[in-house]
Tab-separated table of C-alpha atoms in Angstrom:
chain	number	residue	atom	x	y	z
F	26	MET	CA	14.166	-10.074	-13.593
F	27	LYS	CA	16.730	-7.099	-11.706
F	28	ASP	CA	13.736	-7.298	-8.554
F	29	ILE	CA	13.744	-10.487	-8.752
F	30	LYS	CA	17.072	-11.994	-8.794
F	31	HIS	CA	18.373	-10.046	-6.412
F	32	ILE	CA	14.654	-11.291	-4.166
F	33	LEU	CA	16.971	-14.743	-5.332
F	34	ARG	CA	20.249	-13.372	-3.322
F	35	GLN	CA	19.274	-12.071	-0.265
F	36	PHE	CA	17.002	-14.393	0.009
F	37	GLY	CA	20.268	-16.781	0.669
F	38	LYS	CA	21.899	-14.564	2.866
F	39	THR	CA	18.566	-14.726	6.123
F	40	HIS	CA	18.175	-18.209	4.599
F	41	PRO	CA	21.502	-19.556	4.636
F	42	ALA	CA	19.759	-23.298	5.419
F	43	ALA	CA	17.254	-23.445	2.032
F	44	GLU	CA	17.254	-25.891	-0.563
F	45	ALA	CA	16.475	-25.837	-4.201
F	46	ILE	CA	12.500	-26.570	-3.518
F	47	ASP	CA	12.856	-23.660	-1.282
F	48	TYR	CA	14.319	-21.047	-3.414
F	49	ILE	CA	10.438	-22.695	-6.437
F	50	LYS	CA	8.998	-22.060	-3.420
F	51	LEU	CA	10.033	-18.291	-3.331
F	52	ILE	CA	10.111	-17.971	-7.072
F	53	TYR	CA	6.848	-19.469	-7.465
F	54	GLN	CA	4.779	-17.132	-5.893
F	55	ASN	CA	6.892	-14.609	-7.176
F	56	GLU	CA	5.376	-15.348	-10.261
F	57	PHE	CA	1.896	-16.771	-9.346
F	58	GLY	CA	0.503	-15.401	-5.469
F	59	CYS	CA	-1.433	-17.428	-4.043
F	60	SER	CA	-4.145	-17.520	-6.704
F	61	HIS	CA	-4.307	-20.878	-5.821
F	62	LEU	CA	-4.758	-20.775	-2.539
F	63	SER	CA	-7.791	-18.521	-3.677
F	64	GLN	CA	-10.179	-18.318	-0.894
F	65	ASP	CA	-13.326	-16.123	1.012
F	66	ARG	CA	-12.804	-13.945	3.545
F	67	GLU	CA	-14.354	-16.517	6.820
F	68	SER	CA	-12.547	-19.652	5.376
F	69	ALA	CA	-9.491	-17.718	4.946
F	70	LEU	CA	-10.193	-16.294	8.403
F	71	ALA	CA	-11.053	-19.357	9.698
F	72	ASN	CA	-7.730	-21.103	8.673
F	73	LEU	CA	-5.663	-18.045	9.796
F	74	LYS	CA	-6.989	-18.320	13.390
F	75	ARG	CA	-6.053	-21.508	13.582
F	76	GLU	CA	-2.511	-21.453	12.734
F	77	TRP	CA	-2.298	-18.017	14.998
F	78	ASP	CA	-3.845	-19.853	17.629
F	79	ASP	CA	-0.321	-23.120	17.494
F	80	LEU	CA	1.981	-20.385	16.810
F	81	GLY	CA	3.081	-20.028	20.135
F	82	SER	CA	5.370	-16.514	21.144
F	83	MET	CA	7.676	-16.081	17.579
F	84	TRP	CA	7.779	-11.755	18.290
F	85	GLN	CA	10.956	-12.092	16.726
F	86	VAL	CA	10.332	-12.427	13.329
F	87	PRO	CA	9.849	-9.437	10.449
F	88	PRO	CA	6.672	-8.209	10.146
F	89	TYR	CA	7.320	-9.408	6.843
F	90	GLU	CA	9.368	-10.440	3.292
F	91	PRO	CA	9.947	-8.907	0.265
F	92	ILE	CA	9.901	-11.323	-2.809
F	93	GLY	CA	9.687	-8.690	-5.530
F	94	ASN	CA	7.092	-8.278	-7.965
F	95	GLY	CA	4.169	-5.836	-5.697
F	96	LEU	CA	4.185	-9.149	-3.216
F	97	CYS	CA	5.565	-10.348	0.027
F	98	ARG	CA	5.230	-12.550	2.866
F	99	LEU	CA	3.386	-11.596	5.314
F	100	ASN	CA	4.787	-13.825	8.965
F	101	LEU	CA	2.547	-14.235	10.706
F	102	GLY	CA	3.995	-14.390	14.297
F	103	ALA	CA	4.200	-10.042	14.290
F	104	LEU	CA	0.902	-9.916	14.844
F	105	LYS	CA	-1.991	-9.644	17.597
F	106	GLN	CA	-4.823	-11.858	17.331
F	107	ASP	CA	-7.141	-8.186	16.378
F	108	ASP	CA	-4.946	-8.275	13.088
F	109	LEU	CA	-6.114	-11.475	12.310
F	110	PRO	CA	-9.713	-10.239	11.341
F	111	LEU	CA	-8.272	-7.588	8.881
F	112	THR	CA	-4.759	-9.935	7.902
F	113	ALA	CA	-7.636	-12.734	6.199
F	114	GLN	CA	-9.398	-9.881	4.248
F	115	VAL	CA	-6.085	-8.248	2.177
F	116	PHE	CA	-5.483	-12.221	2.028
F	117	ALA	CA	-8.305	-13.348	0.342
F	118	MET	CA	-7.852	-9.238	-1.876
F	119	SER	CA	-4.801	-11.055	-2.760
F	120	ALA	CA	-5.874	-14.121	-3.825
F	121	GLN	CA	-8.604	-13.137	-6.479
F	122	ALA	CA	-5.583	-11.165	-8.036
F	123	LYS	CA	-4.322	-13.594	-10.885
F	124	ARG	CA	-1.082	-12.519	-11.837
F	125	GLY	CA	2.208	-14.427	-13.192
F	126	ASN	CA	2.306	-17.109	-16.587
F	127	GLU	CA	4.214	-19.999	-17.333
F	128	ASP	CA	6.840	-18.734	-19.530
F	129	SER	CA	8.362	-16.069	-17.058
F	130	PHE	CA	8.511	-19.081	-14.444
F	131	ARG	CA	11.007	-20.490	-16.549
F	132	GLN	CA	12.346	-17.973	-17.201
F	133	LYS	CA	13.284	-17.267	-13.312
F	134	LEU	CA	14.023	-20.619	-13.300
F	135	SER	CA	16.899	-20.986	-15.417
F	136	LEU	CA	18.148	-17.625	-13.880
F	137	LEU	CA	17.780	-19.394	-10.807
F	138	THR	CA	20.095	-21.912	-12.000
F	139	GLU	CA	22.504	-19.129	-13.065
F	140	LEU	CA	23.187	-17.320	-9.843
F	141	ALA	CA	23.715	-20.956	-7.811
F	142	PHE	CA	26.239	-22.003	-10.604
F	143	GLN	CA	27.493	-17.962	-10.426
F	144	GLY	CA	27.930	-18.494	-6.306
F	145	GLU	CA	25.623	-15.782	-6.128
F	146	VAL	CA	23.443	-18.243	-3.853
F	147	PRO	CA	24.605	-20.438	-1.753
F	148	LEU	CA	23.292	-23.784	-3.983
F	149	HIS	CA	25.314	-26.384	-5.557
F	150	SER	CA	23.997	-25.577	-9.392
F	151	ALA	CA	24.007	-29.662	-9.671
F	152	GLU	CA	21.720	-29.642	-7.016
F	153	VAL	CA	19.673	-27.246	-8.415
F	154	ALA	CA	19.110	-28.005	-12.277
F	155	SER	CA	18.431	-30.871	-11.258
F	156	ALA	CA	15.752	-30.087	-9.251
F	157	VAL	CA	14.206	-28.216	-11.587
F	158	LYS	CA	14.631	-30.563	-14.043
F	159	LYS	CA	12.857	-32.468	-10.826
F	160	TYR	CA	9.546	-29.663	-11.105
F	161	LEU	CA	9.208	-28.964	-14.012
F	162	ALA	CA	8.869	-33.224	-15.549
F	163	ALA	CA	6.326	-33.019	-12.866
F	164	GLY	CA	4.074	-30.146	-13.338
F	165	ILE	CA	4.075	-26.606	-12.974
F	166	SER	CA	1.670	-25.931	-9.726
F	167	PRO	CA	3.133	-25.573	-5.939
F	168	VAL	CA	4.922	-27.149	-3.871
F	169	HIS	CA	5.809	-27.238	-0.493
F	170	HIS	CA	9.099	-26.206	2.008
F	171	SER	CA	11.680	-28.351	1.977
F	172	GLU	CA	11.641	-30.349	5.882
F	173	ASN	CA	14.651	-28.429	6.773
F	174	TYR	CA	13.488	-25.315	5.570
F	175	GLN	CA	10.661	-25.824	7.960
F	176	LYS	CA	13.008	-27.329	11.129
F	177	GLN	CA	14.952	-24.825	10.463
F	178	TYR	CA	13.215	-21.761	9.758
F	179	VAL	CA	9.254	-22.282	11.004
F	180	PRO	CA	7.583	-20.307	8.277
F	181	HIS	CA	4.191	-18.967	8.647
F	182	TYR	CA	3.296	-16.775	6.897
F	183	ARG	CA	0.743	-15.287	3.923
F	184	VAL	CA	2.477	-13.973	0.508
F	185	VAL	CA	-0.232	-11.059	0.476
F	186	GLU	CA	0.282	-7.661	-2.548
F	187	MET	CA	2.640	-5.324	-0.270
F	188	SER	CA	0.996	-2.164	-1.045
F	189	TYR	CA	-1.373	-3.595	1.998
F	190	VAL	CA	1.496	-4.587	4.054
F	191	VAL	CA	3.101	-1.192	3.885
F	192	PHE	CA	-0.169	1.335	4.549
F	193	LEU	CA	-0.971	-1.974	7.009
F	194	PRO	CA	-1.806	0.804	9.995
F	195	ALA	CA	-3.829	3.015	8.340
F	196	LEU	CA	-6.182	0.060	7.638
F	197	ARG	CA	-6.533	-1.153	10.737
F	198	MET	CA	-6.997	3.035	12.063
F	199	ALA	CA	-9.884	2.563	9.730
F	200	GLU	CA	-10.960	-0.496	10.516
F	201	LYS	CA	-10.803	0.778	14.152
F	202	LEU	CA	-13.116	3.747	12.886
F	203	LEU	CA	-15.765	1.071	11.364
F	204	GLN	CA	-15.319	-0.103	15.333
F	205	THR	CA	-16.709	2.271	17.432
F	206	GLY	CA	-20.349	2.126	15.583
F	207	GLN	CA	-20.368	5.904	14.734
F	208	ARG	CA	-20.292	8.414	12.085
F	209	ALA	CA	-16.156	9.128	11.706
F	210	ILE	CA	-13.560	11.333	8.739
F	211	PHE	CA	-10.297	10.299	8.492
F	212	ALA	CA	-8.422	12.612	6.497
F	213	ILE	CA	-4.468	10.903	4.429
F	214	ASP	CA	-2.587	14.065	4.187
F	215	GLY	CA	1.202	13.518	2.337
F	216	ARG	CA	3.147	14.168	-0.334
F	217	CYS	CA	2.796	14.171	-4.089
F	218	ALA	CA	2.939	10.748	-5.050
F	219	SER	CA	3.305	9.288	-1.888
F	220	GLY	CA	0.704	7.290	-2.552
F	221	LYS	CA	-2.863	8.676	-0.867
F	222	SER	CA	-5.682	7.527	-3.509
F	223	THR	CA	-4.071	3.881	-3.491
F	224	LEU	CA	-4.629	4.271	0.019
F	225	ALA	CA	-8.774	5.360	-0.242
F	226	GLY	CA	-9.025	2.765	-3.438
F	227	MET	CA	-8.164	0.629	-0.571
F	228	ILE	CA	-9.955	1.360	2.067
F	229	GLU	CA	-12.207	1.980	-0.183
F	230	ASN	CA	-12.045	-1.647	-1.450
F	231	LEU	CA	-12.103	-4.021	2.255
F	232	PHE	CA	-14.804	-0.971	4.004
F	233	PRO	CA	-18.316	0.871	3.658
F	234	CYS	CA	-17.641	4.169	2.636
F	235	ASN	CA	-16.902	7.269	0.937
F	236	ILE	CA	-14.250	9.303	-0.862
F	237	PHE	CA	-13.636	12.780	-1.513
F	238	HIS	CA	-10.074	14.176	-3.050
F	239	MET	CA	-8.963	17.219	-1.989
F	240	ASP	CA	-7.648	17.740	-5.483
F	241	ASP	CA	-11.305	18.285	-5.826
F	242	PHE	CA	-11.550	21.463	-4.145
F	243	PHE	CA	-8.511	23.620	-5.503
F	244	LEU	CA	-8.090	27.411	-5.499
F	245	PRO	CA	-10.278	28.884	-8.940
F	246	PRO	CA	-8.309	31.699	-10.323
F	247	ARG	CA	-10.240	35.076	-8.943
F	248	LEU	CA	-8.958	33.855	-5.499
F	249	ARG	CA	-5.457	33.277	-6.449
F	250	THR	CA	-4.123	36.237	-4.763
F	251	ASN	CA	-0.123	36.878	-3.777
F	252	GLU	CA	-1.736	37.410	0.194
F	253	ARG	CA	-3.791	33.928	0.015
F	254	LEU	CA	-1.128	31.469	-2.412
F	255	SER	CA	1.723	33.050	0.770
F	256	SER	CA	-0.718	31.422	3.185
F	257	PRO	CA	0.121	28.469	4.305
F	258	GLY	CA	-2.520	25.708	2.312
F	259	GLY	CA	-3.538	28.609	0.580
F	260	ASN	CA	-3.829	27.048	-3.058
F	261	ILE	CA	-6.980	24.621	-1.319
F	262	HIS	CA	-10.898	26.238	-1.378
F	263	TYR	CA	-10.817	25.020	2.554
F	264	GLU	CA	-13.947	26.744	2.984
F	265	ARG	CA	-16.337	25.475	-0.211
F	266	PHE	CA	-14.598	22.085	1.103
F	267	LEU	CA	-15.612	22.493	4.961
F	268	THR	CA	-19.346	24.054	3.716
F	269	GLU	CA	-20.089	21.688	1.165
F	270	VAL	CA	-18.720	18.099	2.727
F	271	LEU	CA	-17.318	18.317	5.682
F	272	SER	CA	-20.303	19.937	7.839
F	273	PRO	CA	-22.787	17.855	5.517
F	274	LEU	CA	-20.479	14.855	6.474
F	275	THR	CA	-21.211	16.251	10.044
F	276	PHE	CA	-24.096	16.076	10.597
F	277	GLY	CA	-24.912	12.746	8.688
F	278	GLU	CA	-26.899	14.695	6.383
F	279	PRO	CA	-27.157	13.742	2.451
F	280	PHE	CA	-25.428	16.271	0.357
F	281	CYS	CA	-24.249	17.274	-2.434
F	282	TYR	CA	-20.623	19.183	-4.677
F	283	ARG	CA	-19.476	19.746	-7.615
F	284	PRO	CA	-15.979	19.036	-8.146
F	285	PHE	CA	-13.149	22.153	-9.263
F	286	CYS	CA	-11.506	20.709	-13.113
F	287	CYS	CA	-7.826	22.586	-13.264
F	288	GLN	CA	-8.338	21.898	-16.808
F	289	ASP	CA	-10.720	24.658	-17.046
F	290	GLY	CA	-10.793	26.327	-13.902
F	291	SER	CA	-14.478	25.373	-13.889
F	292	LEU	CA	-16.997	23.584	-11.635
F	293	GLN	CA	-18.210	19.474	-13.068
F	294	LYS	CA	-21.372	18.600	-12.251
F	295	ALA	CA	-22.642	17.840	-8.950
F	296	ILE	CA	-22.070	14.940	-7.257
F	297	ASN	CA	-24.870	14.231	-5.172
F	298	VAL	CA	-23.578	11.998	-1.500
F	299	THR	CA	-25.153	10.099	1.051
F	300	PRO	CA	-23.015	9.684	4.147
F	301	ARG	CA	-22.471	6.068	4.765
F	302	PRO	CA	-19.816	5.308	8.610
F	303	LEU	CA	-16.810	6.031	7.175
F	304	SER	CA	-15.195	9.050	4.747
F	305	VAL	CA	-12.574	9.433	3.974
F	306	VAL	CA	-11.070	12.414	3.451
F	307	GLU	CA	-7.517	11.854	0.310
F	308	GLY	CA	-5.486	14.211	-0.453
F	309	ALA	CA	-1.915	17.233	0.373
F	310	TYR	CA	-3.767	20.301	2.108
F	311	SER	CA	-6.971	18.124	4.113
F	312	MET	CA	-5.325	18.787	7.820
F	313	HIS	CA	-5.402	21.575	7.397
F	314	PRO	CA	-5.702	24.342	10.132
F	315	ALA	CA	-9.534	24.904	9.468
F	316	LEU	CA	-10.832	20.918	8.765
F	317	ARG	CA	-8.791	18.284	10.114
F	318	GLU	CA	-10.810	19.556	13.733
F	319	HIS	CA	-13.757	17.452	11.826
F	320	TYR	CA	-11.286	14.333	11.951
F	321	GLN	CA	-11.074	10.657	13.557
F	322	GLY	CA	-8.232	9.447	12.255
F	323	SER	CA	-6.088	10.688	10.457
F	324	VAL	CA	-2.354	9.696	8.168
F	325	PHE	CA	0.630	11.792	6.886
F	326	LEU	CA	2.512	9.534	3.691
F	327	THR	CA	5.470	10.223	2.944
F	328	VAL	CA	8.639	8.809	0.028
F	329	VAL	CA	12.366	9.655	-0.349
F	330	PRO	CA	12.522	12.445	-2.467
F	331	GLN	CA	13.914	9.878	-5.472
F	332	ILE	CA	11.365	7.712	-5.695
F	333	GLN	CA	8.313	10.509	-6.344
F	334	GLN	CA	10.343	11.820	-8.914
F	335	SER	CA	10.853	8.630	-9.952
F	336	ARG	CA	7.038	7.676	-9.528
F	337	ILE	CA	5.705	11.689	-10.873
F	338	LEU	CA	7.556	11.562	-14.291
F	339	SER	CA	6.067	7.609	-14.476
F	340	ARG	CA	2.149	8.541	-14.409
F	341	ASN	CA	3.139	12.093	-15.693
F	342	GLY	CA	6.255	12.625	-17.960
F	343	GLU	CA	8.894	14.754	-18.358
F	344	GLU	CA	7.220	17.996	-18.267
F	345	ALA	CA	5.088	17.929	-15.585
F	346	LEU	CA	7.342	16.877	-13.657
F	347	ARG	CA	9.252	20.267	-13.925
F	348	PHE	CA	5.646	21.363	-13.001
F	349	PHE	CA	5.783	19.864	-9.968
F	350	ARG	CA	9.642	20.055	-8.752
F	351	GLU	CA	9.052	23.564	-9.472
F	352	ARG	CA	5.902	24.605	-8.336
F	353	TRP	CA	3.568	21.762	-6.478
F	354	ILE	CA	5.850	20.285	-4.497
F	355	PRO	CA	7.596	23.793	-2.671
F	356	LEU	CA	4.048	24.195	-1.843
F	357	GLU	CA	3.575	21.364	0.185
F	358	GLU	CA	6.589	21.318	1.733
F	359	GLN	CA	5.494	24.552	2.129
F	360	TYR	CA	2.887	23.725	4.237
F	361	PHE	CA	4.362	20.492	5.755
F	362	SER	CA	6.517	22.250	7.955
F	363	ALA	CA	4.671	25.479	8.256
F	364	LEU	CA	1.531	23.335	10.177
F	365	LYS	CA	3.674	20.998	11.498
F	366	ILE	CA	1.604	18.075	9.364
F	367	PRO	CA	3.034	15.705	10.025
F	368	ASP	CA	3.686	15.490	14.010
F	369	LEU	CA	-0.313	16.166	14.036
F	370	CYS	CA	-1.227	12.790	11.999
F	371	GLY	CA	-1.719	9.795	13.978
F	372	GLN	CA	0.352	7.282	11.686
F	373	VAL	CA	3.268	8.054	9.550
F	374	ILE	CA	4.046	5.987	6.990
F	375	ASP	CA	6.781	5.719	3.811
F	376	THR	CA	5.677	3.503	0.866
F	377	SER	CA	8.810	3.839	-0.063
F	378	PRO	CA	8.796	0.105	-0.051
F	379	LEU	CA	6.869	-0.265	-2.442
F	380	ASP	CA	9.605	0.549	-4.875
F	381	GLY	CA	11.616	-1.898	-3.257
F	382	GLU	CA	13.844	0.919	-0.842
């Protein structure tokens, strides 16, 4: 509820001419997303092209507007024509996700009435109460923007997962690599808890590719000498990754490799790999000098320290967070700084907005 309260207040500031029904529509989208518009990629693309062709120039609109609950409105006027196929695919995938429930939706409508009564949104409380009562009497369903809102703001957008929009520059890079028709390797480096695995999974859902994790190639205990660990990025077994993975990928040959198990320091059962058009190397140290000449594209993910630590705490717990602070984060930062890794990547993406920053 804290999330939607902030969204409603912000909406009132950026859209002062909005009417009660426009707030109801926003709450509906926040709760249920766009599942009522579920389409396949081809239908979504055809509709997107028609709408985009009719837009004209709308360069002044923001690329996206967060609506909370992990969702945003992606403004079509900020897109280029080349962006439309990927946008259609992202929209279709977002629409497939079922979310929300009526009880939560009703609570958010009550919150809107409360905010109007308190003067925290630019609406009369009686107007909101009447609009909500009328809306609920007709049954919970999608609604259109008010005529006044459409005239004032000319809304042309798609509701999509916020993560897709934050990662859109990297998704475009992956898409362009595939469009060359040549085998390509794409590296995702960055800070811990910045979303590297999330982005890799997203690319895997969108495109034909293989994913490789640098966590599977940590340095075995027998090689962890002081000299090795003092070298930036030396705690990764880049020699083995180069020999077992990158070299076969470069030549398009089937191969196998054995992931390293951090728990007991052993090598696990071999994984057999058949090369695909795109290979994604995910994880810190993937842009190590011994490896980076093999990549055709790369991205660096970053996150502000406060959110980084919050994510680690949520994902791994208090004890792990302490270990990350004392051990892994300093090692990563040494590697990033000494080797200027962000400067060497094709894109730098701050994923902090995924947590509302």
